[in-house]
């Protein structure tokens, strides 16, 4: 079978949903799995999510992108003045998953190394992958951190990128649980941590898999 390129939306600590989704997708050695960021915070098992991604990295080509939540954690680890903001943004649940919701030293070095290795974006001949949004007039290498990690589609929906490639993004939760497909932009953050779904998208075939944090699976066309 030909290798696949599959994007996975915002996990937010939902380990059961991630396990269920990956079991359904069945990543093979030749596949590329692009995870769009926001692996941590809000859900109850951020540690388990990172452990599962580290395992996945050994089984296929994993391309992890950096979300704004990971950026906040990395900032908090080096600058104590940033800690309160992150904790109020969902970080308490993340630290609790490591055993102590007040101990920043509880995050293992291997997990910090993983987050520091995450990319700003990923690009193929047909698609752009990023966490949040983009400036449609700029090449990907010139995008700002604000666009890549923070800008919400509720504030601004970018037009088609100058490259002509389809953008696959997360960050802006679709509380309906349905993928937002605008043709030039596809958002697959489908609000898993809030009772919605975790979404995987095969970008070549358009196949969709979704799982929730109760372990329920549903598939789309």
mmCIF file with all atom_site columns, C-alpha atoms in Angstrom:
data_model
loop_
_atom_site.group_PDB
_atom_site.id
_atom_site.type_symbol
_atom_site.label_atom_id
_atom_site.label_alt_id
_atom_site.label_comp_id
_atom_site.label_asym_id
_atom_site.label_entity_id
_atom_site.label_seq_id
_atom_site.pdbx_PDB_ins_code
_atom_site.Cartn_x
_atom_site.Cartn_y
_atom_site.Cartn_z
_atom_site.occupancy
_atom_site.B_iso_or_equiv
_atom_site.pdbx_formal_charge
_atom_site.auth_seq_id
_atom_site.auth_comp_id
_atom_site.auth_asym_id
_atom_site.auth_atom_id
_atom_site.pdbx_PDB_model_num
ATOM 1   C CA . UNK A 1 1   ? 0.000   0.000  0.000  1.00 0.00 ? 1   UNK A CA 1
ATOM 2   C CA . UNK A 1 2   ? 1.282   3.532  -0.743 1.00 0.00 ? 2   UNK A CA 1
ATOM 3   C CA . UNK A 1 3   ? 2.499   5.609  2.185  1.00 0.00 ? 3   UNK A CA 1
ATOM 4   C CA . UNK A 1 4   ? -0.043  7.979  3.692  1.00 0.00 ? 4   UNK A CA 1
ATOM 5   C CA . UNK A 1 5   ? 0.159   11.512 5.079  1.00 0.00 ? 5   UNK A CA 1
ATOM 6   C CA . UNK A 1 6   ? -2.240  11.834 7.992  1.00 0.00 ? 6   UNK A CA 1
ATOM 7   C CA . UNK A 1 7   ? -2.854  14.929 10.111 1.00 0.00 ? 7   UNK A CA 1
ATOM 8   C CA . UNK A 1 8   ? -4.132  14.725 13.700 1.00 0.00 ? 8   UNK A CA 1
ATOM 9   C CA . UNK A 1 9   ? -5.781  17.676 15.421 1.00 0.00 ? 9   UNK A CA 1
ATOM 10  C CA . UNK A 1 10  ? -5.496  19.117 18.931 1.00 0.00 ? 10  UNK A CA 1
ATOM 11  C CA . UNK A 1 11  ? -5.276  16.311 21.525 1.00 0.00 ? 11  UNK A CA 1
ATOM 12  C CA . UNK A 1 12  ? -5.266  18.413 24.735 1.00 0.00 ? 12  UNK A CA 1
ATOM 13  C CA . UNK A 1 13  ? -4.418  15.582 27.101 1.00 0.00 ? 13  UNK A CA 1
ATOM 14  C CA . UNK A 1 14  ? -7.056  13.157 25.783 1.00 0.00 ? 14  UNK A CA 1
ATOM 15  C CA . UNK A 1 15  ? -4.973  9.978  25.856 1.00 0.00 ? 15  UNK A CA 1
ATOM 16  C CA . UNK A 1 16  ? -7.887  7.562  25.435 1.00 0.00 ? 16  UNK A CA 1
ATOM 17  C CA . UNK A 1 17  ? -9.052  9.385  22.315 1.00 0.00 ? 17  UNK A CA 1
ATOM 18  C CA . UNK A 1 18  ? -5.519  9.361  20.891 1.00 0.00 ? 18  UNK A CA 1
ATOM 19  C CA . UNK A 1 19  ? -5.076  5.648  21.587 1.00 0.00 ? 19  UNK A CA 1
ATOM 20  C CA . UNK A 1 20  ? -8.437  4.847  19.985 1.00 0.00 ? 20  UNK A CA 1
ATOM 21  C CA . UNK A 1 21  ? -7.693  6.985  16.943 1.00 0.00 ? 21  UNK A CA 1
ATOM 22  C CA . UNK A 1 22  ? -4.223  5.553  16.340 1.00 0.00 ? 22  UNK A CA 1
ATOM 23  C CA . UNK A 1 23  ? -5.517  2.009  16.706 1.00 0.00 ? 23  UNK A CA 1
ATOM 24  C CA . UNK A 1 24  ? -8.077  2.778  13.991 1.00 0.00 ? 24  UNK A CA 1
ATOM 25  C CA . UNK A 1 25  ? -5.630  4.538  11.659 1.00 0.00 ? 25  UNK A CA 1
ATOM 26  C CA . UNK A 1 26  ? -2.973  1.833  12.102 1.00 0.00 ? 26  UNK A CA 1
ATOM 27  C CA . UNK A 1 27  ? 0.138   3.873  11.204 1.00 0.00 ? 27  UNK A CA 1
ATOM 28  C CA . UNK A 1 28  ? 2.617   1.942  9.064  1.00 0.00 ? 28  UNK A CA 1
ATOM 29  C CA . UNK A 1 29  ? 6.373   2.443  8.842  1.00 0.00 ? 29  UNK A CA 1
ATOM 30  C CA . UNK A 1 30  ? 6.143   4.408  5.592  1.00 0.00 ? 30  UNK A CA 1
ATOM 31  C CA . UNK A 1 31  ? 3.379   6.734  6.756  1.00 0.00 ? 31  UNK A CA 1
ATOM 32  C CA . UNK A 1 32  ? 3.869   10.351 7.817  1.00 0.00 ? 32  UNK A CA 1
ATOM 33  C CA . UNK A 1 33  ? 1.780   11.442 10.790 1.00 0.00 ? 33  UNK A CA 1
ATOM 34  C CA . UNK A 1 34  ? 1.621   15.215 11.253 1.00 0.00 ? 34  UNK A CA 1
ATOM 35  C CA . UNK A 1 35  ? 0.353   16.231 14.678 1.00 0.00 ? 35  UNK A CA 1
ATOM 36  C CA . UNK A 1 36  ? -0.827  19.833 14.713 1.00 0.00 ? 36  UNK A CA 1
ATOM 37  C CA . UNK A 1 37  ? 0.107   20.811 18.283 1.00 0.00 ? 37  UNK A CA 1
ATOM 38  C CA . UNK A 1 38  ? -1.691  21.354 21.592 1.00 0.00 ? 38  UNK A CA 1
ATOM 39  C CA . UNK A 1 39  ? -0.905  17.897 22.948 1.00 0.00 ? 39  UNK A CA 1
ATOM 40  C CA . UNK A 1 40  ? -1.138  19.116 26.534 1.00 0.00 ? 40  UNK A CA 1
ATOM 41  C CA . UNK A 1 41  ? -3.424  21.065 28.926 1.00 0.00 ? 41  UNK A CA 1
ATOM 42  C CA . UNK A 1 42  ? -7.116  20.847 29.793 1.00 0.00 ? 42  UNK A CA 1
ATOM 43  C CA . UNK A 1 43  ? -7.468  17.067 29.425 1.00 0.00 ? 43  UNK A CA 1
ATOM 44  C CA . UNK A 1 44  ? -6.479  14.722 32.240 1.00 0.00 ? 44  UNK A CA 1
ATOM 45  C CA . UNK A 1 45  ? -3.528  12.778 30.738 1.00 0.00 ? 45  UNK A CA 1
ATOM 46  C CA . UNK A 1 46  ? -1.055  15.082 29.005 1.00 0.00 ? 46  UNK A CA 1
ATOM 47  C CA . UNK A 1 47  ? 1.805   12.901 30.198 1.00 0.00 ? 47  UNK A CA 1
ATOM 48  C CA . UNK A 1 48  ? 0.224   9.840  28.594 1.00 0.00 ? 48  UNK A CA 1
ATOM 49  C CA . UNK A 1 49  ? -0.261  11.720 25.332 1.00 0.00 ? 49  UNK A CA 1
ATOM 50  C CA . UNK A 1 50  ? 3.432   12.636 25.113 1.00 0.00 ? 50  UNK A CA 1
ATOM 51  C CA . UNK A 1 51  ? 4.413   9.058  25.988 1.00 0.00 ? 51  UNK A CA 1
ATOM 52  C CA . UNK A 1 52  ? 2.208   7.783  23.161 1.00 0.00 ? 52  UNK A CA 1
ATOM 53  C CA . UNK A 1 53  ? 3.697   10.239 20.680 1.00 0.00 ? 53  UNK A CA 1
ATOM 54  C CA . UNK A 1 54  ? 7.222   9.202  21.666 1.00 0.00 ? 54  UNK A CA 1
ATOM 55  C CA . UNK A 1 55  ? 6.231   5.596  20.994 1.00 0.00 ? 55  UNK A CA 1
ATOM 56  C CA . UNK A 1 56  ? 4.637   6.576  17.676 1.00 0.00 ? 56  UNK A CA 1
ATOM 57  C CA . UNK A 1 57  ? 7.875   8.264  16.622 1.00 0.00 ? 57  UNK A CA 1
ATOM 58  C CA . UNK A 1 58  ? 9.546   4.847  16.754 1.00 0.00 ? 58  UNK A CA 1
ATOM 59  C CA . UNK A 1 59  ? 6.958   3.245  14.476 1.00 0.00 ? 59  UNK A CA 1
ATOM 60  C CA . UNK A 1 60  ? 6.515   5.730  11.622 1.00 0.00 ? 60  UNK A CA 1
ATOM 61  C CA . UNK A 1 61  ? 7.600   9.188  10.512 1.00 0.00 ? 61  UNK A CA 1
ATOM 62  C CA . UNK A 1 62  ? 6.132   11.565 13.082 1.00 0.00 ? 62  UNK A CA 1
ATOM 63  C CA . UNK A 1 63  ? 6.146   15.301 12.321 1.00 0.00 ? 63  UNK A CA 1
ATOM 64  C CA . UNK A 1 64  ? 5.047   17.077 15.526 1.00 0.00 ? 64  UNK A CA 1
ATOM 65  C CA . UNK A 1 65  ? 4.180   20.770 15.309 1.00 0.00 ? 65  UNK A CA 1
ATOM 66  C CA . UNK A 1 66  ? 4.355   23.249 18.176 1.00 0.00 ? 66  UNK A CA 1
ATOM 67  C CA . UNK A 1 67  ? 1.069   24.602 19.496 1.00 0.00 ? 67  UNK A CA 1
ATOM 68  C CA . UNK A 1 68  ? 0.526   27.646 21.667 1.00 0.00 ? 68  UNK A CA 1
ATOM 69  C CA . UNK A 1 69  ? 0.017   25.461 24.747 1.00 0.00 ? 69  UNK A CA 1
ATOM 70  C CA . UNK A 1 70  ? 3.412   23.800 24.326 1.00 0.00 ? 70  UNK A CA 1
ATOM 71  C CA . UNK A 1 71  ? 4.945   27.214 23.748 1.00 0.00 ? 71  UNK A CA 1
ATOM 72  C CA . UNK A 1 72  ? 3.456   28.456 27.029 1.00 0.00 ? 72  UNK A CA 1
ATOM 73  C CA . UNK A 1 73  ? 4.863   25.467 28.930 1.00 0.00 ? 73  UNK A CA 1
ATOM 74  C CA . UNK A 1 74  ? 8.335   25.904 27.432 1.00 0.00 ? 74  UNK A CA 1
ATOM 75  C CA . UNK A 1 75  ? 8.231   29.616 28.280 1.00 0.00 ? 75  UNK A CA 1
ATOM 76  C CA . UNK A 1 76  ? 7.133   28.836 31.840 1.00 0.00 ? 76  UNK A CA 1
ATOM 77  C CA . UNK A 1 77  ? 10.002  26.403 32.347 1.00 0.00 ? 77  UNK A CA 1
ATOM 78  C CA . UNK A 1 78  ? 12.601  29.082 31.625 1.00 0.00 ? 78  UNK A CA 1
ATOM 79  C CA . UNK A 1 79  ? 10.803  32.130 33.034 1.00 0.00 ? 79  UNK A CA 1
ATOM 80  C CA . UNK A 1 80  ? 8.998   31.765 36.385 1.00 0.00 ? 80  UNK A CA 1
ATOM 81  C CA . UNK A 1 81  ? 7.082   34.992 35.707 1.00 0.00 ? 81  UNK A CA 1
ATOM 82  C CA . UNK A 1 82  ? 5.214   33.180 32.904 1.00 0.00 ? 82  UNK A CA 1
ATOM 83  C CA . UNK A 1 83  ? 4.047   30.296 35.059 1.00 0.00 ? 83  UNK A CA 1
ATOM 84  C CA . UNK A 1 84  ? 0.808   31.724 36.397 1.00 0.00 ? 84  UNK A CA 1
ATOM 85  C CA . UNK A 1 85  ? -0.488  32.511 32.915 1.00 0.00 ? 85  UNK A CA 1
ATOM 86  C CA . UNK A 1 86  ? 0.168   28.970 31.741 1.00 0.00 ? 86  UNK A CA 1
ATOM 87  C CA . UNK A 1 87  ? -1.349  27.364 34.825 1.00 0.00 ? 87  UNK A CA 1
ATOM 88  C CA . UNK A 1 88  ? -4.525  29.391 34.337 1.00 0.00 ? 88  UNK A CA 1
ATOM 89  C CA . UNK A 1 89  ? -4.593  28.371 30.670 1.00 0.00 ? 89  UNK A CA 1
ATOM 90  C CA . UNK A 1 90  ? -4.816  24.643 31.413 1.00 0.00 ? 90  UNK A CA 1
ATOM 91  C CA . UNK A 1 91  ? -1.383  23.929 32.822 1.00 0.00 ? 91  UNK A CA 1
ATOM 92  C CA . UNK A 1 92  ? -2.655  22.738 36.208 1.00 0.00 ? 92  UNK A CA 1
ATOM 93  C CA . UNK A 1 93  ? -4.120  19.646 34.555 1.00 0.00 ? 93  UNK A CA 1
ATOM 94  C CA . UNK A 1 94  ? -0.834  19.001 32.770 1.00 0.00 ? 94  UNK A CA 1
ATOM 95  C CA . UNK A 1 95  ? 1.292   19.169 35.923 1.00 0.00 ? 95  UNK A CA 1
ATOM 96  C CA . UNK A 1 96  ? -1.254  17.004 37.743 1.00 0.00 ? 96  UNK A CA 1
ATOM 97  C CA . UNK A 1 97  ? -0.759  14.317 35.089 1.00 0.00 ? 97  UNK A CA 1
ATOM 98  C CA . UNK A 1 98  ? 2.915   14.264 36.124 1.00 0.00 ? 98  UNK A CA 1
ATOM 99  C CA . UNK A 1 99  ? 1.940   13.730 39.743 1.00 0.00 ? 99  UNK A CA 1
ATOM 100 C CA . UNK A 1 100 ? 2.144   17.224 41.269 1.00 0.00 ? 100 UNK A CA 1
ATOM 101 C CA . UNK A 1 101 ? 0.238   20.251 40.019 1.00 0.00 ? 101 UNK A CA 1
ATOM 102 C CA . UNK A 1 102 ? 2.747   22.629 41.620 1.00 0.00 ? 102 UNK A CA 1
ATOM 103 C CA . UNK A 1 103 ? 6.055   20.999 40.627 1.00 0.00 ? 103 UNK A CA 1
ATOM 104 C CA . UNK A 1 104 ? 7.488   22.226 37.336 1.00 0.00 ? 104 UNK A CA 1
ATOM 105 C CA . UNK A 1 105 ? 10.430  19.879 37.824 1.00 0.00 ? 105 UNK A CA 1
ATOM 106 C CA . UNK A 1 106 ? 8.104   16.894 37.436 1.00 0.00 ? 106 UNK A CA 1
ATOM 107 C CA . UNK A 1 107 ? 8.088   17.153 33.641 1.00 0.00 ? 107 UNK A CA 1
ATOM 108 C CA . UNK A 1 108 ? 10.704  14.616 32.428 1.00 0.00 ? 108 UNK A CA 1
ATOM 109 C CA . UNK A 1 109 ? 13.620  15.849 30.368 1.00 0.00 ? 109 UNK A CA 1
ATOM 110 C CA . UNK A 1 110 ? 12.615  13.511 27.532 1.00 0.00 ? 110 UNK A CA 1
ATOM 111 C CA . UNK A 1 111 ? 9.230   15.221 27.333 1.00 0.00 ? 111 UNK A CA 1
ATOM 112 C CA . UNK A 1 112 ? 10.778  18.696 27.353 1.00 0.00 ? 112 UNK A CA 1
ATOM 113 C CA . UNK A 1 113 ? 13.192  17.573 24.620 1.00 0.00 ? 113 UNK A CA 1
ATOM 114 C CA . UNK A 1 114 ? 10.247  16.316 22.557 1.00 0.00 ? 114 UNK A CA 1
ATOM 115 C CA . UNK A 1 115 ? 8.389   19.611 22.860 1.00 0.00 ? 115 UNK A CA 1
ATOM 116 C CA . UNK A 1 116 ? 11.536  21.571 22.004 1.00 0.00 ? 116 UNK A CA 1
ATOM 117 C CA . UNK A 1 117 ? 11.913  19.432 18.869 1.00 0.00 ? 117 UNK A CA 1
ATOM 118 C CA . UNK A 1 118 ? 8.454   20.353 17.559 1.00 0.00 ? 118 UNK A CA 1
ATOM 119 C CA . UNK A 1 119 ? 8.356   22.311 14.301 1.00 0.00 ? 119 UNK A CA 1
ATOM 120 C CA . UNK A 1 120 ? 6.648   25.580 13.416 1.00 0.00 ? 120 UNK A CA 1
ATOM 121 C CA . UNK A 1 121 ? 5.061   24.103 10.273 1.00 0.00 ? 121 UNK A CA 1
ATOM 122 C CA . UNK A 1 122 ? 5.346   21.298 7.745  1.00 0.00 ? 122 UNK A CA 1
ATOM 123 C CA . UNK A 1 123 ? 5.022   21.608 3.996  1.00 0.00 ? 123 UNK A CA 1
ATOM 124 C CA . UNK A 1 124 ? 4.485   19.066 1.212  1.00 0.00 ? 124 UNK A CA 1
ATOM 125 C CA . UNK A 1 125 ? 4.044   19.615 -2.543 1.00 0.00 ? 125 UNK A CA 1
ATOM 126 C CA . UNK A 1 126 ? 0.272   19.909 -2.007 1.00 0.00 ? 126 UNK A CA 1
ATOM 127 C CA . UNK A 1 127 ? -0.379  20.891 1.621  1.00 0.00 ? 127 UNK A CA 1
ATOM 128 C CA . UNK A 1 128 ? 0.670   23.207 4.432  1.00 0.00 ? 128 UNK A CA 1
ATOM 129 C CA . UNK A 1 129 ? 0.390   22.009 8.024  1.00 0.00 ? 129 UNK A CA 1
ATOM 130 C CA . UNK A 1 130 ? 0.418   24.467 10.922 1.00 0.00 ? 130 UNK A CA 1
ATOM 131 C CA . UNK A 1 131 ? -1.173  24.906 14.306 1.00 0.00 ? 131 UNK A CA 1
ATOM 132 C CA . UNK A 1 132 ? -3.278  28.067 14.062 1.00 0.00 ? 132 UNK A CA 1
ATOM 133 C CA . UNK A 1 133 ? -3.303  30.270 10.952 1.00 0.00 ? 133 UNK A CA 1
ATOM 134 C CA . UNK A 1 134 ? -1.114  32.072 8.412  1.00 0.00 ? 134 UNK A CA 1
ATOM 135 C CA . UNK A 1 135 ? -0.569  35.236 6.439  1.00 0.00 ? 135 UNK A CA 1
ATOM 136 C CA . UNK A 1 136 ? -1.616  34.218 2.961  1.00 0.00 ? 136 UNK A CA 1
ATOM 137 C CA . UNK A 1 137 ? 0.856   36.604 1.297  1.00 0.00 ? 137 UNK A CA 1
ATOM 138 C CA . UNK A 1 138 ? 4.005   35.304 3.038  1.00 0.00 ? 138 UNK A CA 1
ATOM 139 C CA . UNK A 1 139 ? 6.103   32.180 2.462  1.00 0.00 ? 139 UNK A CA 1
ATOM 140 C CA . UNK A 1 140 ? 5.903   29.786 5.391  1.00 0.00 ? 140 UNK A CA 1
ATOM 141 C CA . UNK A 1 141 ? 9.460   30.540 6.477  1.00 0.00 ? 141 UNK A CA 1
ATOM 142 C CA . UNK A 1 142 ? 8.450   34.183 7.013  1.00 0.00 ? 142 UNK A CA 1
ATOM 143 C CA . UNK A 1 143 ? 5.279   33.575 9.067  1.00 0.00 ? 143 UNK A CA 1
ATOM 144 C CA . UNK A 1 144 ? 5.109   35.153 12.526 1.00 0.00 ? 144 UNK A CA 1
ATOM 145 C CA . UNK A 1 145 ? 4.709   33.178 15.742 1.00 0.00 ? 145 UNK A CA 1
ATOM 146 C CA . UNK A 1 146 ? 1.394   34.981 16.251 1.00 0.00 ? 146 UNK A CA 1
ATOM 147 C CA . UNK A 1 147 ? -0.059  33.671 13.020 1.00 0.00 ? 147 UNK A CA 1
ATOM 148 C CA . UNK A 1 148 ? 1.357   30.169 13.390 1.00 0.00 ? 148 UNK A CA 1
ATOM 149 C CA . UNK A 1 149 ? 0.393   29.596 17.034 1.00 0.00 ? 149 UNK A CA 1
ATOM 150 C CA . UNK A 1 150 ? -2.162  32.117 18.244 1.00 0.00 ? 150 UNK A CA 1
ATOM 151 C CA . UNK A 1 151 ? -4.439  33.638 15.604 1.00 0.00 ? 151 UNK A CA 1
ATOM 152 C CA . UNK A 1 152 ? -7.973  32.246 15.745 1.00 0.00 ? 152 UNK A CA 1
ATOM 153 C CA . UNK A 1 153 ? -10.137 31.634 12.711 1.00 0.00 ? 153 UNK A CA 1
ATOM 154 C CA . UNK A 1 154 ? -12.892 33.318 14.709 1.00 0.00 ? 154 UNK A CA 1
ATOM 155 C CA . UNK A 1 155 ? -10.926 36.555 14.407 1.00 0.00 ? 155 UNK A CA 1
ATOM 156 C CA . UNK A 1 156 ? -9.781  36.205 10.805 1.00 0.00 ? 156 UNK A CA 1
ATOM 157 C CA . UNK A 1 157 ? -10.111 33.543 8.139  1.00 0.00 ? 157 UNK A CA 1
ATOM 158 C CA . UNK A 1 158 ? -7.139  33.778 5.760  1.00 0.00 ? 158 UNK A CA 1
ATOM 159 C CA . UNK A 1 159 ? -7.601  33.448 2.053  1.00 0.00 ? 159 UNK A CA 1
ATOM 160 C CA . UNK A 1 160 ? -5.839  30.856 -0.084 1.00 0.00 ? 160 UNK A CA 1
ATOM 161 C CA . UNK A 1 161 ? -2.107  30.801 0.531  1.00 0.00 ? 161 UNK A CA 1
ATOM 162 C CA . UNK A 1 162 ? 0.090   32.288 -2.187 1.00 0.00 ? 162 UNK A CA 1
ATOM 163 C CA . UNK A 1 163 ? 1.589   28.836 -2.784 1.00 0.00 ? 163 UNK A CA 1
ATOM 164 C CA . UNK A 1 164 ? -1.780  27.463 -3.872 1.00 0.00 ? 164 UNK A CA 1
ATOM 165 C CA . UNK A 1 165 ? -1.449  24.673 -1.315 1.00 0.00 ? 165 UNK A CA 1
ATOM 166 C CA . UNK A 1 166 ? -4.251  23.552 0.999  1.00 0.00 ? 166 UNK A CA 1
ATOM 167 C CA . UNK A 1 167 ? -3.668  24.503 4.646  1.00 0.00 ? 167 UNK A CA 1
ATOM 168 C CA . UNK A 1 168 ? -4.495  21.967 7.380  1.00 0.00 ? 168 UNK A CA 1
ATOM 169 C CA . UNK A 1 169 ? -4.802  23.619 10.786 1.00 0.00 ? 169 UNK A CA 1
ATOM 170 C CA . UNK A 1 170 ? -6.025  23.138 14.344 1.00 0.00 ? 170 UNK A CA 1
ATOM 171 C CA . UNK A 1 171 ? -6.294  25.626 17.232 1.00 0.00 ? 171 UNK A CA 1
ATOM 172 C CA . UNK A 1 172 ? -9.781  27.014 16.519 1.00 0.00 ? 172 UNK A CA 1
ATOM 173 C CA . UNK A 1 173 ? -12.046 24.444 18.150 1.00 0.00 ? 173 UNK A CA 1
ATOM 174 C CA . UNK A 1 174 ? -15.050 23.376 16.086 1.00 0.00 ? 174 UNK A CA 1
ATOM 175 C CA . UNK A 1 175 ? -17.504 22.772 18.897 1.00 0.00 ? 175 UNK A CA 1
ATOM 176 C CA . UNK A 1 176 ? -19.897 21.023 16.528 1.00 0.00 ? 176 UNK A CA 1
ATOM 177 C CA . UNK A 1 177 ? -17.382 18.169 16.338 1.00 0.00 ? 177 UNK A CA 1
ATOM 178 C CA . UNK A 1 178 ? -17.361 18.498 12.545 1.00 0.00 ? 178 UNK A CA 1
ATOM 179 C CA . UNK A 1 179 ? -14.345 19.324 10.398 1.00 0.00 ? 179 UNK A CA 1
ATOM 180 C CA . UNK A 1 180 ? -14.344 22.830 8.899  1.00 0.00 ? 180 UNK A CA 1
ATOM 181 C CA . UNK A 1 181 ? -13.507 22.456 5.193  1.00 0.00 ? 181 UNK A CA 1
ATOM 182 C CA . UNK A 1 182 ? -13.238 25.705 3.242  1.00 0.00 ? 182 UNK A CA 1
ATOM 183 C CA . UNK A 1 183 ? -11.452 24.147 0.299  1.00 0.00 ? 183 UNK A CA 1
ATOM 184 C CA . UNK A 1 184 ? -8.234  26.134 0.687  1.00 0.00 ? 184 UNK A CA 1
ATOM 185 C CA . UNK A 1 185 ? -8.207  25.580 4.479  1.00 0.00 ? 185 UNK A CA 1
ATOM 186 C CA . UNK A 1 186 ? -9.246  22.606 6.604  1.00 0.00 ? 186 UNK A CA 1
ATOM 187 C CA . UNK A 1 187 ? -9.523  22.895 10.397 1.00 0.00 ? 187 UNK A CA 1
ATOM 188 C CA . UNK A 1 188 ? -9.464  19.600 12.286 1.00 0.00 ? 188 UNK A CA 1
ATOM 189 C CA . UNK A 1 189 ? -9.602  20.802 15.889 1.00 0.00 ? 189 UNK A CA 1
ATOM 190 C CA . UNK A 1 190 ? -12.945 19.239 16.762 1.00 0.00 ? 190 UNK A CA 1
ATOM 191 C CA . UNK A 1 191 ? -13.027 19.997 20.518 1.00 0.00 ? 191 UNK A CA 1
ATOM 192 C CA . UNK A 1 192 ? -11.960 16.657 21.962 1.00 0.00 ? 192 UNK A CA 1
ATOM 193 C CA . UNK A 1 193 ? -11.241 17.966 25.467 1.00 0.00 ? 193 UNK A CA 1
ATOM 194 C CA . UNK A 1 194 ? -14.669 19.636 25.636 1.00 0.00 ? 194 UNK A CA 1
ATOM 195 C CA . UNK A 1 195 ? -16.685 16.524 24.844 1.00 0.00 ? 195 UNK A CA 1
ATOM 196 C CA . UNK A 1 196 ? -16.156 16.520 21.094 1.00 0.00 ? 196 UNK A CA 1
ATOM 197 C CA . UNK A 1 197 ? -13.852 14.442 18.928 1.00 0.00 ? 197 UNK A CA 1
ATOM 198 C CA . UNK A 1 198 ? -10.189 13.981 18.076 1.00 0.00 ? 198 UNK A CA 1
ATOM 199 C CA . UNK A 1 199 ? -9.831  13.968 14.299 1.00 0.00 ? 199 UNK A CA 1
ATOM 200 C CA . UNK A 1 200 ? -7.366  12.338 11.912 1.00 0.00 ? 200 UNK A CA 1
ATOM 201 C CA . UNK A 1 201 ? -7.381  13.260 8.214  1.00 0.00 ? 201 UNK A CA 1
ATOM 202 C CA . UNK A 1 202 ? -5.724  11.410 5.355  1.00 0.00 ? 202 UNK A CA 1
ATOM 203 C CA . UNK A 1 203 ? -4.909  14.445 3.230  1.00 0.00 ? 203 UNK A CA 1
ATOM 204 C CA . UNK A 1 204 ? -4.563  12.484 -0.008 1.00 0.00 ? 204 UNK A CA 1
ATOM 205 C CA . UNK A 1 205 ? -7.849  10.584 0.116  1.00 0.00 ? 205 UNK A CA 1
ATOM 206 C CA . UNK A 1 206 ? -9.898  12.841 2.390  1.00 0.00 ? 206 UNK A CA 1
ATOM 207 C CA . UNK A 1 207 ? -10.710 9.962  4.733  1.00 0.00 ? 207 UNK A CA 1
ATOM 208 C CA . UNK A 1 208 ? -11.549 11.039 8.280  1.00 0.00 ? 208 UNK A CA 1
ATOM 209 C CA . UNK A 1 209 ? -11.396 9.102  11.544 1.00 0.00 ? 209 UNK A CA 1
ATOM 210 C CA . UNK A 1 210 ? -12.702 10.502 14.832 1.00 0.00 ? 210 UNK A CA 1
ATOM 211 C CA . UNK A 1 211 ? -12.524 9.251  18.422 1.00 0.00 ? 211 UNK A CA 1
ATOM 212 C CA . UNK A 1 212 ? -13.668 10.709 21.718 1.00 0.00 ? 212 UNK A CA 1
ATOM 213 C CA . UNK A 1 213 ? -12.153 10.419 25.171 1.00 0.00 ? 213 UNK A CA 1
ATOM 214 C CA . UNK A 1 214 ? -14.612 7.696  26.128 1.00 0.00 ? 214 UNK A CA 1
ATOM 215 C CA . UNK A 1 215 ? -13.028 5.457  23.497 1.00 0.00 ? 215 UNK A CA 1
ATOM 216 C CA . UNK A 1 216 ? -15.853 5.746  20.975 1.00 0.00 ? 216 UNK A CA 1
ATOM 217 C CA . UNK A 1 217 ? -14.853 5.739  17.310 1.00 0.00 ? 217 UNK A CA 1
ATOM 218 C CA . UNK A 1 218 ? -16.653 7.108  14.305 1.00 0.00 ? 218 UNK A CA 1
ATOM 219 C CA . UNK A 1 219 ? -15.514 7.314  10.711 1.00 0.00 ? 219 UNK A CA 1
ATOM 220 C CA . UNK A 1 220 ? -16.342 9.701  7.913  1.00 0.00 ? 220 UNK A CA 1
ATOM 221 C CA . UNK A 1 221 ? -16.029 9.619  4.169  1.00 0.00 ? 221 UNK A CA 1
#
